[in-house]
mmCIF file of C-alpha atoms in Angstrom:
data_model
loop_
_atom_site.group_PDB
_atom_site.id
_atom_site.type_symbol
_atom_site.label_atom_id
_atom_site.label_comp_id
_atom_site.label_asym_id
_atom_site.label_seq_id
_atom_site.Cartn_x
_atom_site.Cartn_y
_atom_site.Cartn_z
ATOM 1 C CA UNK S 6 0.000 0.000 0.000
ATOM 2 C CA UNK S 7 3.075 2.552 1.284
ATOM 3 C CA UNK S 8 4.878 1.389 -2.310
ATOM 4 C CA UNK S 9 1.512 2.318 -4.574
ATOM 5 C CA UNK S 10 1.413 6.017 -2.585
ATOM 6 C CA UNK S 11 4.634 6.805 -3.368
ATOM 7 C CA UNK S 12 4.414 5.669 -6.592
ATOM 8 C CA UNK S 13 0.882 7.729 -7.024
ATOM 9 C CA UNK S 14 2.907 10.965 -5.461
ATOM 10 C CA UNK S 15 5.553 10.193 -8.309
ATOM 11 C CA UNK S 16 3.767 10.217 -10.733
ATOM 12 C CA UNK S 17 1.796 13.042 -9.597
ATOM 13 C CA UNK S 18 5.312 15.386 -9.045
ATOM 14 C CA UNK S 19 6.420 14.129 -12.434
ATOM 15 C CA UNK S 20 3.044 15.555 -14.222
ATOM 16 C CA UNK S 21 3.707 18.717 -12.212
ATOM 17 C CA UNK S 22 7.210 19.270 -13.512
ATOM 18 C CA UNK S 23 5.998 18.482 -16.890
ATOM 19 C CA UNK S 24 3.335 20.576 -16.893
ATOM 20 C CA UNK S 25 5.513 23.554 -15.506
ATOM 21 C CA UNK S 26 8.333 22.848 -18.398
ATOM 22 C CA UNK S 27 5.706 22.509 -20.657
ATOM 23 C CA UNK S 28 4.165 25.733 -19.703
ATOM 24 C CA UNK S 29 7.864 27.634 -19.820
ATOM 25 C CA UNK S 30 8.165 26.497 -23.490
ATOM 26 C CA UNK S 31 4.733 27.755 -24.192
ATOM 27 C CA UNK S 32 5.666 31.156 -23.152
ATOM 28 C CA UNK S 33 8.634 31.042 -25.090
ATOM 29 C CA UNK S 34 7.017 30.158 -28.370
ATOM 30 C CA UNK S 35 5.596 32.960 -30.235
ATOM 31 C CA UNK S 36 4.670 34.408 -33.277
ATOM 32 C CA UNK S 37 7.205 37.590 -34.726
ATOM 33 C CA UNK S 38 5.806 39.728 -37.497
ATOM 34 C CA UNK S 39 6.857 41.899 -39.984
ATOM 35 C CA UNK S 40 5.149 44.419 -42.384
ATOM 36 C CA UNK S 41 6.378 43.994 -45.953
ATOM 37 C CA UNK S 42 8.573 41.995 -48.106
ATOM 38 C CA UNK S 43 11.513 44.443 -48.496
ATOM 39 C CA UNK S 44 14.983 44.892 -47.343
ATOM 40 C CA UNK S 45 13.937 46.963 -44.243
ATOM 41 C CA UNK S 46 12.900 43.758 -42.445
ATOM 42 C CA UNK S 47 16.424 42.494 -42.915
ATOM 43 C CA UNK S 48 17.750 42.304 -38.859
ATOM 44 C CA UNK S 49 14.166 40.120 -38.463
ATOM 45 C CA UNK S 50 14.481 37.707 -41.042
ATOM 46 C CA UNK S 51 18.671 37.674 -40.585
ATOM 47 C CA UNK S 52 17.817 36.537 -36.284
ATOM 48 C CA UNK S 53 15.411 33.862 -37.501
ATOM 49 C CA UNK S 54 17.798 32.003 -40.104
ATOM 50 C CA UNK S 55 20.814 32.395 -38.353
ATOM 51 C CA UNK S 56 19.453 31.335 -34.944
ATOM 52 C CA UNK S 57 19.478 34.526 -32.626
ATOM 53 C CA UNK S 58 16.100 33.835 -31.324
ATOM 54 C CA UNK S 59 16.872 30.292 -30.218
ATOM 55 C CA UNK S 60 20.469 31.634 -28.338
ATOM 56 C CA UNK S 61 18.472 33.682 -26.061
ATOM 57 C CA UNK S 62 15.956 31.063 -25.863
ATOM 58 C CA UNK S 63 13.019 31.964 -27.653
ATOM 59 C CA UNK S 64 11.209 29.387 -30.402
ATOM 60 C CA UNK S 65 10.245 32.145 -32.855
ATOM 61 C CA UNK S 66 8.063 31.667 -35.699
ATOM 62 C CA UNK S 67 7.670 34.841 -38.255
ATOM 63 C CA UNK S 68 4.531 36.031 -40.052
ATOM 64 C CA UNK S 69 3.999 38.473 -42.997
ATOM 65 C CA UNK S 70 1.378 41.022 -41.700
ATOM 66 C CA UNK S 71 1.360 43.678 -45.070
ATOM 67 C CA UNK S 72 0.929 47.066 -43.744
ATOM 68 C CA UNK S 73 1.472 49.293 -40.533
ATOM 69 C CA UNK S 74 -1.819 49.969 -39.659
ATOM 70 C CA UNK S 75 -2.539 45.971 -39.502
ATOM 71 C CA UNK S 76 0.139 45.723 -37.434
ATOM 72 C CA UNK S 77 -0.363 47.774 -34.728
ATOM 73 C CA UNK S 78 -4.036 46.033 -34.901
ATOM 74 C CA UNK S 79 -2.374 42.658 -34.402
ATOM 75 C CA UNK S 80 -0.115 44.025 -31.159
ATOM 76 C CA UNK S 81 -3.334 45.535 -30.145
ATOM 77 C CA UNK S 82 -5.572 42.759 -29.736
ATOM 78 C CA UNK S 83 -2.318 40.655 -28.497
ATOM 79 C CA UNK S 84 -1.933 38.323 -31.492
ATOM 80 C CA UNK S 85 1.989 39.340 -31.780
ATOM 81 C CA UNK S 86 4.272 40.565 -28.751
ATOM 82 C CA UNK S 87 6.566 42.307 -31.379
ATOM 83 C CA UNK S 88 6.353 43.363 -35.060
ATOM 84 C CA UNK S 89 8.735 45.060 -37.570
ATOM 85 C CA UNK S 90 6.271 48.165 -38.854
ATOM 86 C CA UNK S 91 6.580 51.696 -40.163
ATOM 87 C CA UNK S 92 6.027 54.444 -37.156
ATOM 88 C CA UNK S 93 3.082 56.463 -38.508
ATOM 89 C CA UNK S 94 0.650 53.770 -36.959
ATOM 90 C CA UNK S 95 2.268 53.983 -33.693
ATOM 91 C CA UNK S 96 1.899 57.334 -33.187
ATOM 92 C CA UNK S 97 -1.979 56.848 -34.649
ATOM 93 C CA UNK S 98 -2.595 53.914 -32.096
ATOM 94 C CA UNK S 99 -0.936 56.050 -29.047
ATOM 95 C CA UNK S 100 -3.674 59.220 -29.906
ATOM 96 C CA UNK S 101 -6.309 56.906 -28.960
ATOM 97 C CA UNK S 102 -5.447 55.716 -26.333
ATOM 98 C CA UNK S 103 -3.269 52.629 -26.779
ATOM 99 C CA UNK S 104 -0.239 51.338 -25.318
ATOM 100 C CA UNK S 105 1.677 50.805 -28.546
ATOM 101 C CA UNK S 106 5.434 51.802 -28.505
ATOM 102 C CA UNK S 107 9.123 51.476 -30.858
ATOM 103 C CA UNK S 108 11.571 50.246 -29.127
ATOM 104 C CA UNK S 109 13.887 50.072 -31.756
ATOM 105 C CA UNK S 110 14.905 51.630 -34.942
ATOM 106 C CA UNK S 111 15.750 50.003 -38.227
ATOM 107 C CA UNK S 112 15.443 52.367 -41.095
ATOM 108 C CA UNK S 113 15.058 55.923 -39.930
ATOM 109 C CA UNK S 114 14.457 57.426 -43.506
ATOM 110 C CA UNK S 115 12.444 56.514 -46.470
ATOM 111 C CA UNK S 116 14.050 53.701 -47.900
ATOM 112 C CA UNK S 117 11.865 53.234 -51.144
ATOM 113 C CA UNK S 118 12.529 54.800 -55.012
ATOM 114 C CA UNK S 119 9.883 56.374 -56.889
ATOM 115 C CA UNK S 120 9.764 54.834 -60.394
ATOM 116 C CA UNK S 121 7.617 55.671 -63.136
ATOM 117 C CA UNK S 122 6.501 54.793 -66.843
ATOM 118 C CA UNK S 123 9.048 55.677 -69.549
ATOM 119 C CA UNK S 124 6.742 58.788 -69.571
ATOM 120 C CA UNK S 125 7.246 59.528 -66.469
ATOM 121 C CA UNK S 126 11.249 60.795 -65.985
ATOM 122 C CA UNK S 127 10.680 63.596 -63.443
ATOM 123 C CA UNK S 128 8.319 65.108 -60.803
ATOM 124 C CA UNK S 129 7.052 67.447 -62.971
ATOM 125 C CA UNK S 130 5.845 64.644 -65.032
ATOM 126 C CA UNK S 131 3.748 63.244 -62.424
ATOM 127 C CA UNK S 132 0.727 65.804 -63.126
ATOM 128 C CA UNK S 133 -2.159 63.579 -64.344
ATOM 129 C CA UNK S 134 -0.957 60.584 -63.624
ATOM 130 C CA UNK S 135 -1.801 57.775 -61.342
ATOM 131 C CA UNK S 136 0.502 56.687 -58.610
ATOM 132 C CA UNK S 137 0.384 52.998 -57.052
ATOM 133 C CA UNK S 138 1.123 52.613 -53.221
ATOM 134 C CA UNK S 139 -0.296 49.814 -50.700
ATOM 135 C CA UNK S 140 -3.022 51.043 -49.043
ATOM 136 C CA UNK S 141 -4.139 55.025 -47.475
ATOM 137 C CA UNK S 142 -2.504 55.201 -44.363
ATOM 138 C CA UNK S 143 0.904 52.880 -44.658
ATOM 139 C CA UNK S 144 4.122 54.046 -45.242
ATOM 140 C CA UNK S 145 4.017 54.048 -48.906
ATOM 141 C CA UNK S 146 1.189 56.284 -49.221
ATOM 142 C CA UNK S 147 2.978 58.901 -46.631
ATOM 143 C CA UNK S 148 6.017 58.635 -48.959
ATOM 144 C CA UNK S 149 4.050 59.848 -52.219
ATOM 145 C CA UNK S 150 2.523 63.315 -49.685
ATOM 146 C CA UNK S 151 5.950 63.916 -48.111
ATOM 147 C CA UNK S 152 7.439 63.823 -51.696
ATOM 148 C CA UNK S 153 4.477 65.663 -53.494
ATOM 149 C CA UNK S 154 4.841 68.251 -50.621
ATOM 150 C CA UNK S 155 8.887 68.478 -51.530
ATOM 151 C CA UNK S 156 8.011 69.155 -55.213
ATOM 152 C CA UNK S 157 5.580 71.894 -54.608
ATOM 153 C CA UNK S 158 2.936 69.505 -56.092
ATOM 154 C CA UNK S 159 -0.983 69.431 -54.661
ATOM 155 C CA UNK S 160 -2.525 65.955 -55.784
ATOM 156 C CA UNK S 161 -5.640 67.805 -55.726
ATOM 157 C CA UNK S 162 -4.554 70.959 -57.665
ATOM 158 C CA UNK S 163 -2.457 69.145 -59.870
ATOM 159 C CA UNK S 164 -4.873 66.178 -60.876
ATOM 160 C CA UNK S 165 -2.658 63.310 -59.162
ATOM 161 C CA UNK S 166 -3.876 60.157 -58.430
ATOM 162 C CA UNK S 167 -2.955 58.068 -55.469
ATOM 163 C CA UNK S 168 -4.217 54.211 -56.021
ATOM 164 C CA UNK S 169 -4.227 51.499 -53.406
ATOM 165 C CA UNK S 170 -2.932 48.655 -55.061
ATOM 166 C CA UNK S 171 -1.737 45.954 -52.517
ATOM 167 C CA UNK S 172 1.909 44.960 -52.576
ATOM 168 C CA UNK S 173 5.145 45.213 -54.203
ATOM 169 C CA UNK S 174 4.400 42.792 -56.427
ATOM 170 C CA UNK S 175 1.329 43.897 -57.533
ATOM 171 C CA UNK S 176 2.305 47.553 -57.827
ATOM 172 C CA UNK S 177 4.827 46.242 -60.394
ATOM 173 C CA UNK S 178 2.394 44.397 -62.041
ATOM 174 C CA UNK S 179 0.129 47.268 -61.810
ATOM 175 C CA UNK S 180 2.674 49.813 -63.807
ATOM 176 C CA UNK S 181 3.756 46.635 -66.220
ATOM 177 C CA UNK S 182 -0.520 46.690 -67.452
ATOM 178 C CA UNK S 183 -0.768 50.586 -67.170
ATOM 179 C CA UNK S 184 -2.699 50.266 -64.621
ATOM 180 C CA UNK S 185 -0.851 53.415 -62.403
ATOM 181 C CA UNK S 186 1.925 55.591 -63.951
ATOM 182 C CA UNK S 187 4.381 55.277 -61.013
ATOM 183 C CA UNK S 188 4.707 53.621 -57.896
ATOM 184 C CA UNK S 189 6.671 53.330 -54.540
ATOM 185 C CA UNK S 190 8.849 50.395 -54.450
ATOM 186 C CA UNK S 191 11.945 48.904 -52.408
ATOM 187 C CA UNK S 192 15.275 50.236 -53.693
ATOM 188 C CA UNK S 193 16.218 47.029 -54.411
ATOM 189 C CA UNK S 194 14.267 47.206 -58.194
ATOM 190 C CA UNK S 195 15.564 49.636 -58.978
ATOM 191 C CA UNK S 196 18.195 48.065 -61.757
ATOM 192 C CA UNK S 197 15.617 45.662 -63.060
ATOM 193 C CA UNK S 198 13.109 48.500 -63.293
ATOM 194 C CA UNK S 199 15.578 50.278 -65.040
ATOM 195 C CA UNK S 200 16.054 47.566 -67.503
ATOM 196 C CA UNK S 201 12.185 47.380 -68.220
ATOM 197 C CA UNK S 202 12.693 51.109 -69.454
ATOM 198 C CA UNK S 203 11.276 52.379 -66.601
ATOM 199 C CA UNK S 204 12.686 55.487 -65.006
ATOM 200 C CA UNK S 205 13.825 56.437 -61.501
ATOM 201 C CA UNK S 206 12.373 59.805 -60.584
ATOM 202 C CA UNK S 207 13.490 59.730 -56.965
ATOM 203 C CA UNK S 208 15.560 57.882 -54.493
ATOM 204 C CA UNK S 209 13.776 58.689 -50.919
ATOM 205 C CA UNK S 210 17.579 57.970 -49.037
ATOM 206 C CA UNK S 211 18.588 61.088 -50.660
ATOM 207 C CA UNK S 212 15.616 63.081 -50.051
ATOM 208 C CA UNK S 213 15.904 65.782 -46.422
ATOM 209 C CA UNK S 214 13.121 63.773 -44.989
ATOM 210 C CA UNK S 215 13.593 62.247 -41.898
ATOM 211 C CA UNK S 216 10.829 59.632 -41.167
ATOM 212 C CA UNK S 217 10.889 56.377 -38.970
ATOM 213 C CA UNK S 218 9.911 53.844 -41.799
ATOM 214 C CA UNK S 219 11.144 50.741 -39.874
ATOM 215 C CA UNK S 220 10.804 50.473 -36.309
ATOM 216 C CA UNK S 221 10.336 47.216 -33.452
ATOM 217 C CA UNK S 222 7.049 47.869 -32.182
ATOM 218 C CA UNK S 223 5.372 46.281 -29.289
ATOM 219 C CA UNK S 224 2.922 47.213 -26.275
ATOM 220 C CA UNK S 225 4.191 49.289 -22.691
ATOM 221 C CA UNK S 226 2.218 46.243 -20.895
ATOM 222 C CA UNK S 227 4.547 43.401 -22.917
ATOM 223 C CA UNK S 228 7.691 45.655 -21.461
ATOM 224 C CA UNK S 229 6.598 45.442 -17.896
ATOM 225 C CA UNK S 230 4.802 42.467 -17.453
ATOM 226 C CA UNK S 231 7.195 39.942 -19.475
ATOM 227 C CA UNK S 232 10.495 42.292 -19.424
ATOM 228 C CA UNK S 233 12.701 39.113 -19.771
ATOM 229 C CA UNK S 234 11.473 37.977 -22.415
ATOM 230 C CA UNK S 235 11.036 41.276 -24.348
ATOM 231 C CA UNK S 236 14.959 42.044 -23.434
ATOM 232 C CA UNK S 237 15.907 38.171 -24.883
ATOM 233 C CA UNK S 238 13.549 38.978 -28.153
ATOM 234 C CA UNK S 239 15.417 42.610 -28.445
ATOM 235 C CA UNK S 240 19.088 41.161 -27.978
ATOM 236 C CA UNK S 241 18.061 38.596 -30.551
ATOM 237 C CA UNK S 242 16.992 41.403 -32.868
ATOM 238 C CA UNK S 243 20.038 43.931 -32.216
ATOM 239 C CA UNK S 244 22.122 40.312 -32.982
ATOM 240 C CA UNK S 245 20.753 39.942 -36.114
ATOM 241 C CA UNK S 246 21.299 43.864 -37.213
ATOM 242 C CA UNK S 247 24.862 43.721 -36.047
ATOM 243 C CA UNK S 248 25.065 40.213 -37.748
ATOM 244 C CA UNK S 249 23.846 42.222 -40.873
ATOM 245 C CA UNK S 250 26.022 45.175 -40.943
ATOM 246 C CA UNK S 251 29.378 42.808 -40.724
ATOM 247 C CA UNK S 252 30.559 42.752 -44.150
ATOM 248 C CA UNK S 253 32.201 39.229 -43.489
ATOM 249 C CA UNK S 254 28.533 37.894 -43.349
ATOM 250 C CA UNK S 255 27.824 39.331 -46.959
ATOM 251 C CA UNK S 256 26.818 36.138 -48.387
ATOM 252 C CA UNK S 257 25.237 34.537 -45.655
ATOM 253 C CA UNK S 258 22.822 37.709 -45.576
ATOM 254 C CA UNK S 259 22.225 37.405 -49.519
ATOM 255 C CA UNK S 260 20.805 33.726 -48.632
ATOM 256 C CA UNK S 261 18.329 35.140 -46.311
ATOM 257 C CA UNK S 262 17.072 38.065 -48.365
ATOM 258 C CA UNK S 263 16.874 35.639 -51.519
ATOM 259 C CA UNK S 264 14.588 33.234 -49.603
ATOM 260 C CA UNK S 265 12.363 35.506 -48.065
ATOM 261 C CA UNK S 266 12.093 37.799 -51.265
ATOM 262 C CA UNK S 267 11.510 34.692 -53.481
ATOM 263 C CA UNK S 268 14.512 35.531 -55.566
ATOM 264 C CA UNK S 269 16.229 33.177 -57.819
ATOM 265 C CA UNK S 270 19.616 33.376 -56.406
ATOM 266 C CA UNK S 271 21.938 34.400 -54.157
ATOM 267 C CA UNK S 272 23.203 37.048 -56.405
ATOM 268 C CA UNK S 273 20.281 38.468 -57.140
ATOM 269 C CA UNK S 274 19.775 39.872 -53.380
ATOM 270 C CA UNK S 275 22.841 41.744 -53.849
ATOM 271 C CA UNK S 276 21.161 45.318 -55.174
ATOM 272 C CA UNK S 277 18.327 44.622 -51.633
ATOM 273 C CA UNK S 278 21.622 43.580 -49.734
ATOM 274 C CA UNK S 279 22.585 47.409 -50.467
ATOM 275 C CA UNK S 280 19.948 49.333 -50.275
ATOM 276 C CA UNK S 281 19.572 47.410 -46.804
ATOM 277 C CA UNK S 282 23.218 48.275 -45.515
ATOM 278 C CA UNK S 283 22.366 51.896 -46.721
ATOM 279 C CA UNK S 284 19.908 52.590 -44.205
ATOM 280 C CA UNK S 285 20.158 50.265 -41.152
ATOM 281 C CA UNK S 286 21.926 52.299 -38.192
ATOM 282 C CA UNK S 287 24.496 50.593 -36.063
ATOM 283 C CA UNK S 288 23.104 51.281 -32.896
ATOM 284 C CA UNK S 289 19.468 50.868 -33.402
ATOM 285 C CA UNK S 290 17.884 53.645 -31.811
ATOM 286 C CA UNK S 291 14.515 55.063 -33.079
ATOM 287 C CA UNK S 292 15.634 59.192 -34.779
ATOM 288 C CA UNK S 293 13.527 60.670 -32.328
ATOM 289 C CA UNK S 294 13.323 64.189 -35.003
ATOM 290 C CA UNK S 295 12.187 61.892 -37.772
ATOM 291 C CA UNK S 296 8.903 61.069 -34.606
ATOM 292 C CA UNK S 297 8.519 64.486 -34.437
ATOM 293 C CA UNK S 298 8.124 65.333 -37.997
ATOM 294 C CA UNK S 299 5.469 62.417 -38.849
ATOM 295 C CA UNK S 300 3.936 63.819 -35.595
ATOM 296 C CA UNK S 301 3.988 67.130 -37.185
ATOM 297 C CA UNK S 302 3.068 65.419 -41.184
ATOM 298 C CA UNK S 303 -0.045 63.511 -38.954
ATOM 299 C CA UNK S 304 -1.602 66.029 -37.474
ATOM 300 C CA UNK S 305 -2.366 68.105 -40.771
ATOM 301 C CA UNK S 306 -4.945 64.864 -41.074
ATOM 302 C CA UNK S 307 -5.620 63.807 -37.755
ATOM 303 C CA UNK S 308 -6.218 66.324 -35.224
ATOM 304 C CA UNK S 309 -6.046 63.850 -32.053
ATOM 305 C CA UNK S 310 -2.379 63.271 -32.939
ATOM 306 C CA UNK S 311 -1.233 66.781 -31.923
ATOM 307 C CA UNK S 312 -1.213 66.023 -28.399
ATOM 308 C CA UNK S 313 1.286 63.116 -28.669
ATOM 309 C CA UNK S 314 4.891 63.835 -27.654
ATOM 310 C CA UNK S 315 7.866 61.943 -29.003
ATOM 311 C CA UNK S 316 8.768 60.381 -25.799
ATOM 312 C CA UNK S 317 5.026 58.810 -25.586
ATOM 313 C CA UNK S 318 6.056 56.734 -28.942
ATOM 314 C CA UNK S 319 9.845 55.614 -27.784
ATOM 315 C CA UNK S 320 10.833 53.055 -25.310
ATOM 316 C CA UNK S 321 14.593 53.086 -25.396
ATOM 317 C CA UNK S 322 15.290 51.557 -21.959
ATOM 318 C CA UNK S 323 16.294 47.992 -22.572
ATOM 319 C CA UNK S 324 18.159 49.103 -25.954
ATOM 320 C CA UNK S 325 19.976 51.694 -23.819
ATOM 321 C CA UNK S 326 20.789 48.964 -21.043
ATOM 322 C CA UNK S 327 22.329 46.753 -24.015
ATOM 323 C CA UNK S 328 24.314 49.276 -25.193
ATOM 324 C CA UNK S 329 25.575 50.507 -22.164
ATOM 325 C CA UNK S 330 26.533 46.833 -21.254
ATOM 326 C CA UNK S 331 28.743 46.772 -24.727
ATOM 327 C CA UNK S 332 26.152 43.868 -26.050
ATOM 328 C CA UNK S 333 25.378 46.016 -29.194
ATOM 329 C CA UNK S 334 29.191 45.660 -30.522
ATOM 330 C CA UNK S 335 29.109 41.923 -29.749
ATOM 331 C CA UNK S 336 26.093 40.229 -29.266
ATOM 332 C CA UNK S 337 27.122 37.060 -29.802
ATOM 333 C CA UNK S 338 30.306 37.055 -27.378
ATOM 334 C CA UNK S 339 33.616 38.393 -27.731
#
C-alpha cells in the first residue's frame, strides 16, 4: 500500500514538472511579425535564419502582416508581442489611447525609389498621372505626400492620383498593365526596373526627410509584465542587425534576403543587400526628429495626434541597457 502512494505521489510530481516545463516552453514560443517583403525587415528575417532567437531562448516563428496599420491592430488585440512596422501607426494607435510603442529603430528614412513609366522621368511629369502605393494610411502612401509636398505639387490641384494597389508585387504588375503611372517600391528594383525602361524619378535615401519607416514595435504592458522575455527577443533582434552590418557575413545575408524575397539566387539579393546596408543604423535607436516630424506630417490629417509627444512613442530603456553593457558591438560574445 506505502509502495503504490509513493508511486501515485511520483507520478503526480512528475506531471507537475511536466506541466511547468511545458508551460515555460509555451511562453517562449511565439509568433514575430513583420510588415512587408523588403529589405527593411532584414535584422528580423537575418535573427530567424541564423538562430538569434533560439540563443536567447526563444522558439520564434515569423509572419507576414502587409501594412502598418494591420500591425499595430495585431499588437493591439495581443496576437503578436513584437512586429517590424513603419512608425506612422504607432503614433496613430498612441492618440487613442493605446499602449503601442518602438523600441527600436531600423530604417530611420524613407528607404523606397519612386519609379515611373518611360513617360514619367521627373516630378514634374507626375501631373495627371496615377501613382500605385499599398493602401491610405501605410508608409508608402505617406512617402508619395511627403514627396508631393517636396516638389511643390498638390494631388488635388495638380490632378494626381494616389491608387491602393496591394503589394510590391502587384504595384509592379500594376505599372507593367498601365494600370498606375508610377509607384513606390523597395530600392532594391531599382536596376531591373531600369532595364524594363522604366525610369527612376526619386531615391527617398537622398531626399531631407527624416521619417521612422522601420521600427520594433510592441505594447508598454509586454515591457513590464514579461520584461525578460522582451529584453531576450530585443538582444536577438540587435544580434541579427549587427550580424547584418558585418561585411564578413555578406553572403550569408544574400541567402536570407533571396529566400524571403523569393529571388532566384543568391546574387540576385545583392542590389536589396545594399539598399539594406544603406539605411540600417548601427546602434538601433529610433531618430527621435524623424517622430517628431510624422507627428507634425499627422496632425495636418488627424487632429487627435497633436497632443502626442515623441517620448510617448519611444521606449529606449532595454536598448539603452544593451548598449551601455557593450552587447550592441558583440552580441554574440567576444
Amino acid at each position: 500500500m506505502r509502495l503504490g502512494i509513493r508511486f501515485g505521489i511520483l507520478v503526480i510530481v512528475l506531471q507537475a514538472a511536466f506541466s511547468v516545463v511545458t508551460s515555460i516552453y509555451a511562453q517562449n514560443r511565439l509568433m514575430l511579425g513583420y510588415s512587408s517583403l523588403s529589405s527593411n525587415q532584414t535584422p528580423i528575417w537575418v535573427a530567424k535564419e541564423e538562430g538569434f532567437y533560439k540563443r536567447f531562448g526563444v522558439e520564434a516563428d515569423l509572419i507576414l502582416i502587409e501594412g502598418s496599420t494591420r500591425g499595430a491592430q495585431a499588437l493591439i488585440s495581443g496576437d503578436l508581442p513584437m512586429i517590424g512596422m513603419a512608425g506612422q501607426a504607432i503614433i496613430s494607435a498612441r492618440a487613442r489611447g493605446s499602449d503601442l510603442v518602438a523600441v527600436a529603430g531600423v530604417v530611420n528614412k524613407m528607404n523606397y525609389i519612386f519609379v515611373g513609366s518611360p513617360a514619367v522621368k521627373s516630378p514634374e511629369d507626375l501631373k495627371g498621372k496615377r501613382i500605385g502605393i499599398s493602401q491610405i494610411g501605410t508608409a508608402s502612401y505617406h512617402a508619395v505626400v511627403l514627396a508631393l509636398k517636396q516638389w511643390h505639387l498638390d494631388a488635388r490641384r495638380d490632378r494626381i492620383t494616389v491608387l491602393q494597389v496591394g503589394t510590391q508585387a502587384a504595384r509592379v504588375a500594376s505599372l507593367n498593365s498601365g494600370g498606375c503611372d508610377a509607384m513606390i517600391v523597395n530600392p532594391g528594383l531599382g536596376t531591373a526596373m531600369k532595364q524594363r525602361g522604366y525610369n527612376i524619378i526619386a531615391d527617398f535615401s537622398e531626399l531631407p526627410i527624416a521619417y521612422p519607416l522601420q521600427l520594433i514595435a510592441t505594447r508598454e504592458r509586454f515591457l513590464r509584465t514579461e520584461s525578460d522575455l522582451a529584453e531576450r527577443l530585443i538582444k536577438a533582434y540587435v544580434a541579427g542587425n549587427t550580424f547584418t552590418l558585418d561585411p564578413k557575413n555578406r553572403n550569408r545575408v544574400r541567402a536570407v534576403l533571396a529566400k524571403f524575397l523569393r529571388l532566384p539566387n543568391v546574387e540576385a539579393a545583392e542590389e536589396h543587400y545594399q539598399s539594406a546596408l544603406a539605411v540600417m543604423p548601427k546602434k538601433p535607436y529610433v531618430d527621435m526628429s524623424g517622430i517628431s516630424s510624422m507627428i507634425e506630417f499627422l496632425t495636418e490629417s488627424d487632429p487627435k495626434v497633436e497632443a502626442i509627444k515623441p517620448e510617448q512613442v519611444v521606449n529606449h530603456t532595454v536598448l539603452k541597457k544593451l548598449d551601455d553593457s557593450g552587447f550592441i558591438e558583440h552580441p554574440y560574445g567576444k
